[in-house]
């Protein structure tokens, strides 16, 4: 019990956001990483333990598999341990509950290793999981990742239908919150900030950050709130793999090739 409490406090310190949003946060502790290696989770050192931050005690959670089957998750001090995945692919971790303000939900998508499910992740995102839901459109590829300085599209649905002209807030750890508004199809796009510090040369040596999307919608007297949290990585082009310099090097190399070709051709004629 003391270990779980320590893990929860660690997650609070690492992933704290403002406005008491209820969201999923990973444990970056050694125990969570060790569990991940045993359970076959995606990526080196990815946690298999998650905390539902700022939630009330009456929250419930479930894990939706790539084939859309489900199993319930059990909380210990707002923390869940993921079971060993029976198949590989995208999973959705969903939490729901009620409080004095209405209903809340939190979603996080995970890629877990295992025997390929051979099921398109669009079936998972298309499945209505909560009353109010922020949906990636589309999910990035399993071996790809959300990346800083890139733009991504999302949908906002209420009871399975697009929710238009509704505000959605983007938060990260080191940048001010930004607000977006859904269009006439319930869609909106965000650009993830480049807020990585003390960047190391090897991409794998730089830990990912987290972004939080949150929204709310009042239906009559009932207020719905929902969040989506996902990790994102630095963009090498912002640091040591500059596309501008790369394009310049290619152009200079092209000019050098033309010069050498011209000299070779001229020498052949003179010979």
Coordinates of C-alpha atoms in Angstrom, one line a residue:
X1 CA 0.0 0.0 0.0
X2 CA 2.9 2.4 0.8
X3 CA 4.4 1.7 -2.6
X4 CA 1.1 2.5 -4.4
X5 CA 0.7 5.7 -2.5
X6 CA 4.3 6.7 -3.4
X7 CA 3.5 5.9 -7.1
X8 CA 0.4 8.1 -7.0
X9 CA 2.3 11.0 -5.5
X10 CA 5.0 10.6 -8.1
X11 CA 2.4 10.7 -10.9
X12 CA 0.9 13.9 -9.4
X13 CA 4.2 15.6 -9.3
X14 CA 5.0 14.6 -12.9
X15 CA 1.7 15.1 -14.7
X16 CA -0.2 17.8 -12.7
X17 CA -2.5 20.0 -14.7
X18 CA -4.6 22.9 -13.7
X19 CA -8.4 23.2 -13.3
X20 CA -8.7 19.8 -11.6
X21 CA -9.2 17.9 -14.9
X22 CA -9.7 14.2 -14.5
X23 CA -7.3 12.3 -16.7
X24 CA -5.1 9.2 -17.1
X25 CA -1.4 9.7 -16.1
X26 CA 1.4 7.1 -16.5
X27 CA 3.7 6.0 -13.7
X28 CA 7.3 6.5 -14.8
X29 CA 8.6 4.7 -11.8
X30 CA 10.9 1.6 -11.8
X31 CA 8.1 -0.7 -10.6
X32 CA 5.8 0.4 -13.4
X33 CA 8.5 -0.2 -16.0
X34 CA 9.4 -3.6 -14.6
X35 CA 5.7 -4.6 -14.8
X36 CA 5.6 -3.3 -18.3
X37 CA 8.4 -5.5 -19.4
X38 CA 6.6 -8.6 -17.9
X39 CA 3.3 -7.7 -19.5
X40 CA 4.7 -6.9 -22.9
X41 CA 3.6 -3.3 -23.2
X42 CA 4.7 -1.2 -26.2
X43 CA 8.1 0.5 -26.2
X44 CA 11.1 0.4 -23.9
X45 CA 10.2 1.3 -20.3
X46 CA 6.6 2.2 -20.9
X47 CA 4.5 2.0 -17.8
X48 CA 1.9 -0.7 -17.2
X49 CA 0.5 1.3 -14.3
X50 CA -1.7 4.4 -14.6
X51 CA -3.4 6.8 -12.2
X52 CA -6.7 8.5 -12.7
X53 CA -5.8 12.0 -11.5
X54 CA -8.3 14.2 -9.5
X55 CA -11.0 11.6 -9.6
X56 CA -13.6 10.7 -7.0
X57 CA -13.8 7.3 -5.4
X58 CA -16.8 6.1 -7.4
X59 CA -15.0 6.0 -10.8
X60 CA -15.0 2.8 -12.8
X61 CA -12.5 1.8 -15.5
X62 CA -12.3 -0.7 -18.3
X63 CA -9.8 -1.7 -21.0
X64 CA -11.2 -2.2 -24.5
X65 CA -9.1 -4.6 -26.7
X66 CA -8.4 -4.2 -30.4
X67 CA -11.3 -6.7 -31.2
X68 CA -13.6 -4.5 -29.1
X69 CA -14.0 -7.0 -26.2
X70 CA -13.6 -5.5 -22.7
X71 CA -12.4 -6.3 -19.3
X72 CA -12.8 -4.2 -16.1
X73 CA -9.8 -2.6 -14.4
X74 CA -9.6 -2.5 -10.6
X75 CA -8.4 0.7 -8.8
X76 CA -6.0 0.8 -5.9
X77 CA -5.8 4.4 -4.6
X78 CA -6.9 5.6 -8.1
X79 CA -4.2 3.4 -9.7
X80 CA -4.7 0.5 -12.1
X81 CA -2.4 -2.2 -13.3
X82 CA -2.8 -3.3 -16.9
X83 CA -3.3 -7.1 -17.4
X84 CA -1.0 -9.0 -19.8
X85 CA -2.4 -8.3 -23.3
X86 CA -3.9 -11.3 -25.1
X87 CA -3.2 -9.7 -28.5
X88 CA -1.2 -6.9 -30.0
X89 CA -2.6 -3.6 -31.3
X90 CA -4.4 -0.5 -30.0
X91 CA -6.3 -0.6 -26.7
X92 CA -8.5 2.1 -25.1
X93 CA -8.4 2.7 -21.4
X94 CA -11.7 4.3 -20.3
X95 CA -12.7 5.7 -17.0
X96 CA -16.1 7.1 -16.1
X97 CA -17.8 8.5 -13.0
X98 CA -20.1 11.1 -11.5
X99 CA -19.6 13.9 -9.0
X100 CA -21.4 16.9 -7.8
X101 CA -20.8 18.7 -11.1
X102 CA -22.2 15.9 -13.4
X103 CA -20.5 13.1 -15.3
X104 CA -16.8 12.8 -16.3
X105 CA -14.8 10.5 -18.5
X106 CA -11.2 10.0 -19.3
X107 CA -9.7 8.1 -22.3
X108 CA -6.2 7.0 -23.2
X109 CA -5.1 4.9 -26.2
X110 CA -2.3 2.4 -25.7
X111 CA -0.3 0.2 -28.1
X112 CA 0.5 -3.2 -26.6
X113 CA 2.6 -6.0 -27.9
X114 CA 1.3 -9.4 -28.6
X115 CA 0.0 -11.6 -31.4
X116 CA -1.3 -9.2 -34.1
X117 CA -5.1 -8.7 -33.8
X118 CA -5.4 -7.9 -37.5
X119 CA -8.1 -5.4 -36.7
X120 CA -8.1 -1.8 -37.9
X121 CA -7.8 0.7 -35.1
X122 CA -10.5 2.8 -36.8
X123 CA -13.0 0.2 -35.4
X124 CA -11.7 1.1 -31.9
X125 CA -12.0 4.9 -32.4
X126 CA -15.4 4.6 -34.1
X127 CA -16.8 2.7 -31.1
X128 CA -18.7 5.1 -28.8
X129 CA -17.0 4.7 -25.4
X130 CA -18.4 7.5 -23.3
X131 CA -21.2 10.1 -23.6
X132 CA -18.8 12.9 -24.4
X133 CA -15.7 11.8 -26.3
X134 CA -12.6 13.2 -27.9
X135 CA -11.5 11.0 -30.8
X136 CA -8.2 10.9 -32.7
X137 CA -8.9 11.1 -36.4
X138 CA -7.0 9.0 -37.1
X139 CA -4.8 7.4 -34.5
X140 CA -1.1 7.5 -35.5
X141 CA 0.4 4.3 -36.8
X142 CA 1.3 1.7 -34.2
X143 CA 5.1 2.2 -34.6
X144 CA 4.7 6.0 -35.0
X145 CA 4.2 8.6 -32.3
X146 CA 2.7 12.0 -31.6
X147 CA 5.5 14.5 -32.3
X148 CA 6.1 18.1 -31.4
X149 CA 5.6 20.8 -34.0
X150 CA 3.2 18.6 -36.0
X151 CA -0.5 19.0 -36.4
X152 CA -3.2 16.4 -35.6
X153 CA -6.9 16.1 -36.2
X154 CA -9.5 15.1 -33.7
X155 CA -13.3 14.7 -33.5
X156 CA -15.6 15.7 -30.7
X157 CA -18.7 13.5 -30.3
X158 CA -21.7 13.5 -27.9
X159 CA -23.7 10.3 -27.7
X160 CA -22.0 9.2 -30.9
X161 CA -22.8 12.3 -32.9
X162 CA -20.5 15.3 -33.9
X163 CA -20.6 18.2 -31.5
X164 CA -20.1 21.5 -33.3
X165 CA -19.0 25.0 -32.2
X166 CA -17.6 23.6 -28.9
X167 CA -14.4 24.6 -27.1
X168 CA -11.6 22.1 -26.5
X169 CA -8.6 22.9 -24.5
X170 CA -5.0 21.7 -25.1
X171 CA -2.6 21.6 -22.1
X172 CA 1.0 20.5 -21.8
X173 CA 3.4 20.9 -18.9
X174 CA 5.4 23.9 -20.0
X175 CA 3.2 25.9 -22.3
X176 CA 0.1 28.0 -21.8
X177 CA -3.3 26.3 -22.4
X178 CA -4.7 26.8 -25.9
X179 CA -8.4 26.7 -26.8
X180 CA -9.8 25.3 -30.1
X181 CA -13.3 25.3 -31.4
X182 CA -14.9 22.4 -33.3
X183 CA -16.1 23.0 -36.9
X184 CA -19.4 22.1 -38.5
X185 CA -18.3 18.4 -38.6
X186 CA -17.2 18.3 -35.0
X187 CA -13.5 18.3 -36.0
X188 CA -10.6 20.4 -34.8
X189 CA -6.8 20.3 -35.3
X190 CA -4.0 21.0 -32.9
X191 CA -0.3 21.6 -33.2
X192 CA 1.8 20.1 -30.4
X193 CA 4.3 22.6 -28.9
X194 CA 8.0 22.2 -29.1
X195 CA 8.6 22.6 -25.3
X196 CA 11.4 20.0 -24.7
X197 CA 14.4 21.2 -22.7
X198 CA 17.9 19.8 -22.2
X199 CA 17.6 17.8 -25.4
X200 CA 20.1 15.0 -25.9
X201 CA 21.6 14.0 -29.3
X202 CA 20.0 10.5 -29.3
X203 CA 16.2 10.6 -29.8
X204 CA 15.7 7.6 -27.6
X205 CA 17.4 9.4 -24.7
X206 CA 14.7 12.1 -24.6
X207 CA 11.7 11.1 -22.5
X208 CA 8.3 11.9 -24.1
X209 CA 6.0 14.5 -22.6
X210 CA 2.2 14.4 -22.3
X211 CA -0.6 16.4 -23.7
X212 CA -4.1 16.7 -22.4
X213 CA -7.3 17.6 -24.3
X214 CA -10.3 18.5 -22.2
X215 CA -13.8 19.7 -23.0
X216 CA -17.3 20.0 -21.4
X217 CA -20.8 20.1 -22.7
X218 CA -24.1 20.8 -20.8
X219 CA -27.1 18.8 -21.9
X220 CA -30.1 20.3 -20.1
X221 CA -29.2 20.3 -16.4
X222 CA -26.5 17.7 -16.8
X223 CA -22.8 18.7 -17.3
X224 CA -20.5 16.3 -19.1
X225 CA -16.7 16.5 -19.0
X226 CA -14.2 14.5 -20.9
X227 CA -10.4 14.3 -21.4
X228 CA -8.0 12.5 -23.7
X229 CA -4.3 12.2 -22.7
X230 CA -1.5 10.9 -24.9
X231 CA 2.3 11.0 -24.9
X232 CA 4.2 12.9 -27.5
X233 CA 7.9 13.1 -28.5
X234 CA 10.3 15.8 -29.5
X235 CA 10.7 16.5 -33.2
X236 CA 14.4 15.9 -34.3
X237 CA 13.9 18.5 -37.1
X238 CA 13.5 21.1 -34.3
X239 CA 17.0 20.4 -33.0
X240 CA 19.7 18.3 -34.6
X241 CA 18.0 17.2 -37.9
X242 CA 17.1 20.5 -39.5
X243 CA 15.2 20.1 -42.7
X244 CA 16.4 23.5 -43.8
X245 CA 20.1 22.6 -43.4
X246 CA 19.4 19.2 -44.9
X247 CA 17.8 20.7 -48.0
X248 CA 20.7 23.1 -48.3
X249 CA 23.2 20.3 -48.1
X250 CA 21.4 18.4 -50.8
X251 CA 21.3 21.5 -53.1
X252 CA 25.1 22.1 -52.6
X253 CA 25.8 18.4 -53.3
X254 CA 23.7 18.7 -56.5
X255 CA 25.7 21.7 -57.6
X256 CA 28.9 20.0 -56.8
X257 CA 27.8 17.0 -58.9
X258 CA 27.0 19.2 -61.9
X259 CA 30.4 20.8 -61.6
X260 CA 32.3 17.5 -61.5
X261 CA 30.2 16.2 -64.3
X262 CA 31.0 19.2 -66.4
X263 CA 34.7 19.0 -65.8
X264 CA 34.7 15.2 -66.6
X265 CA 32.8 15.8 -69.9
X266 CA 35.1 18.7 -70.8
X267 CA 38.2 16.6 -70.1
X268 CA 36.8 13.7 -72.2
X269 CA 36.4 16.1 -75.2
X270 CA 39.9 17.5 -74.8
X271 CA 41.3 14.0 -74.7

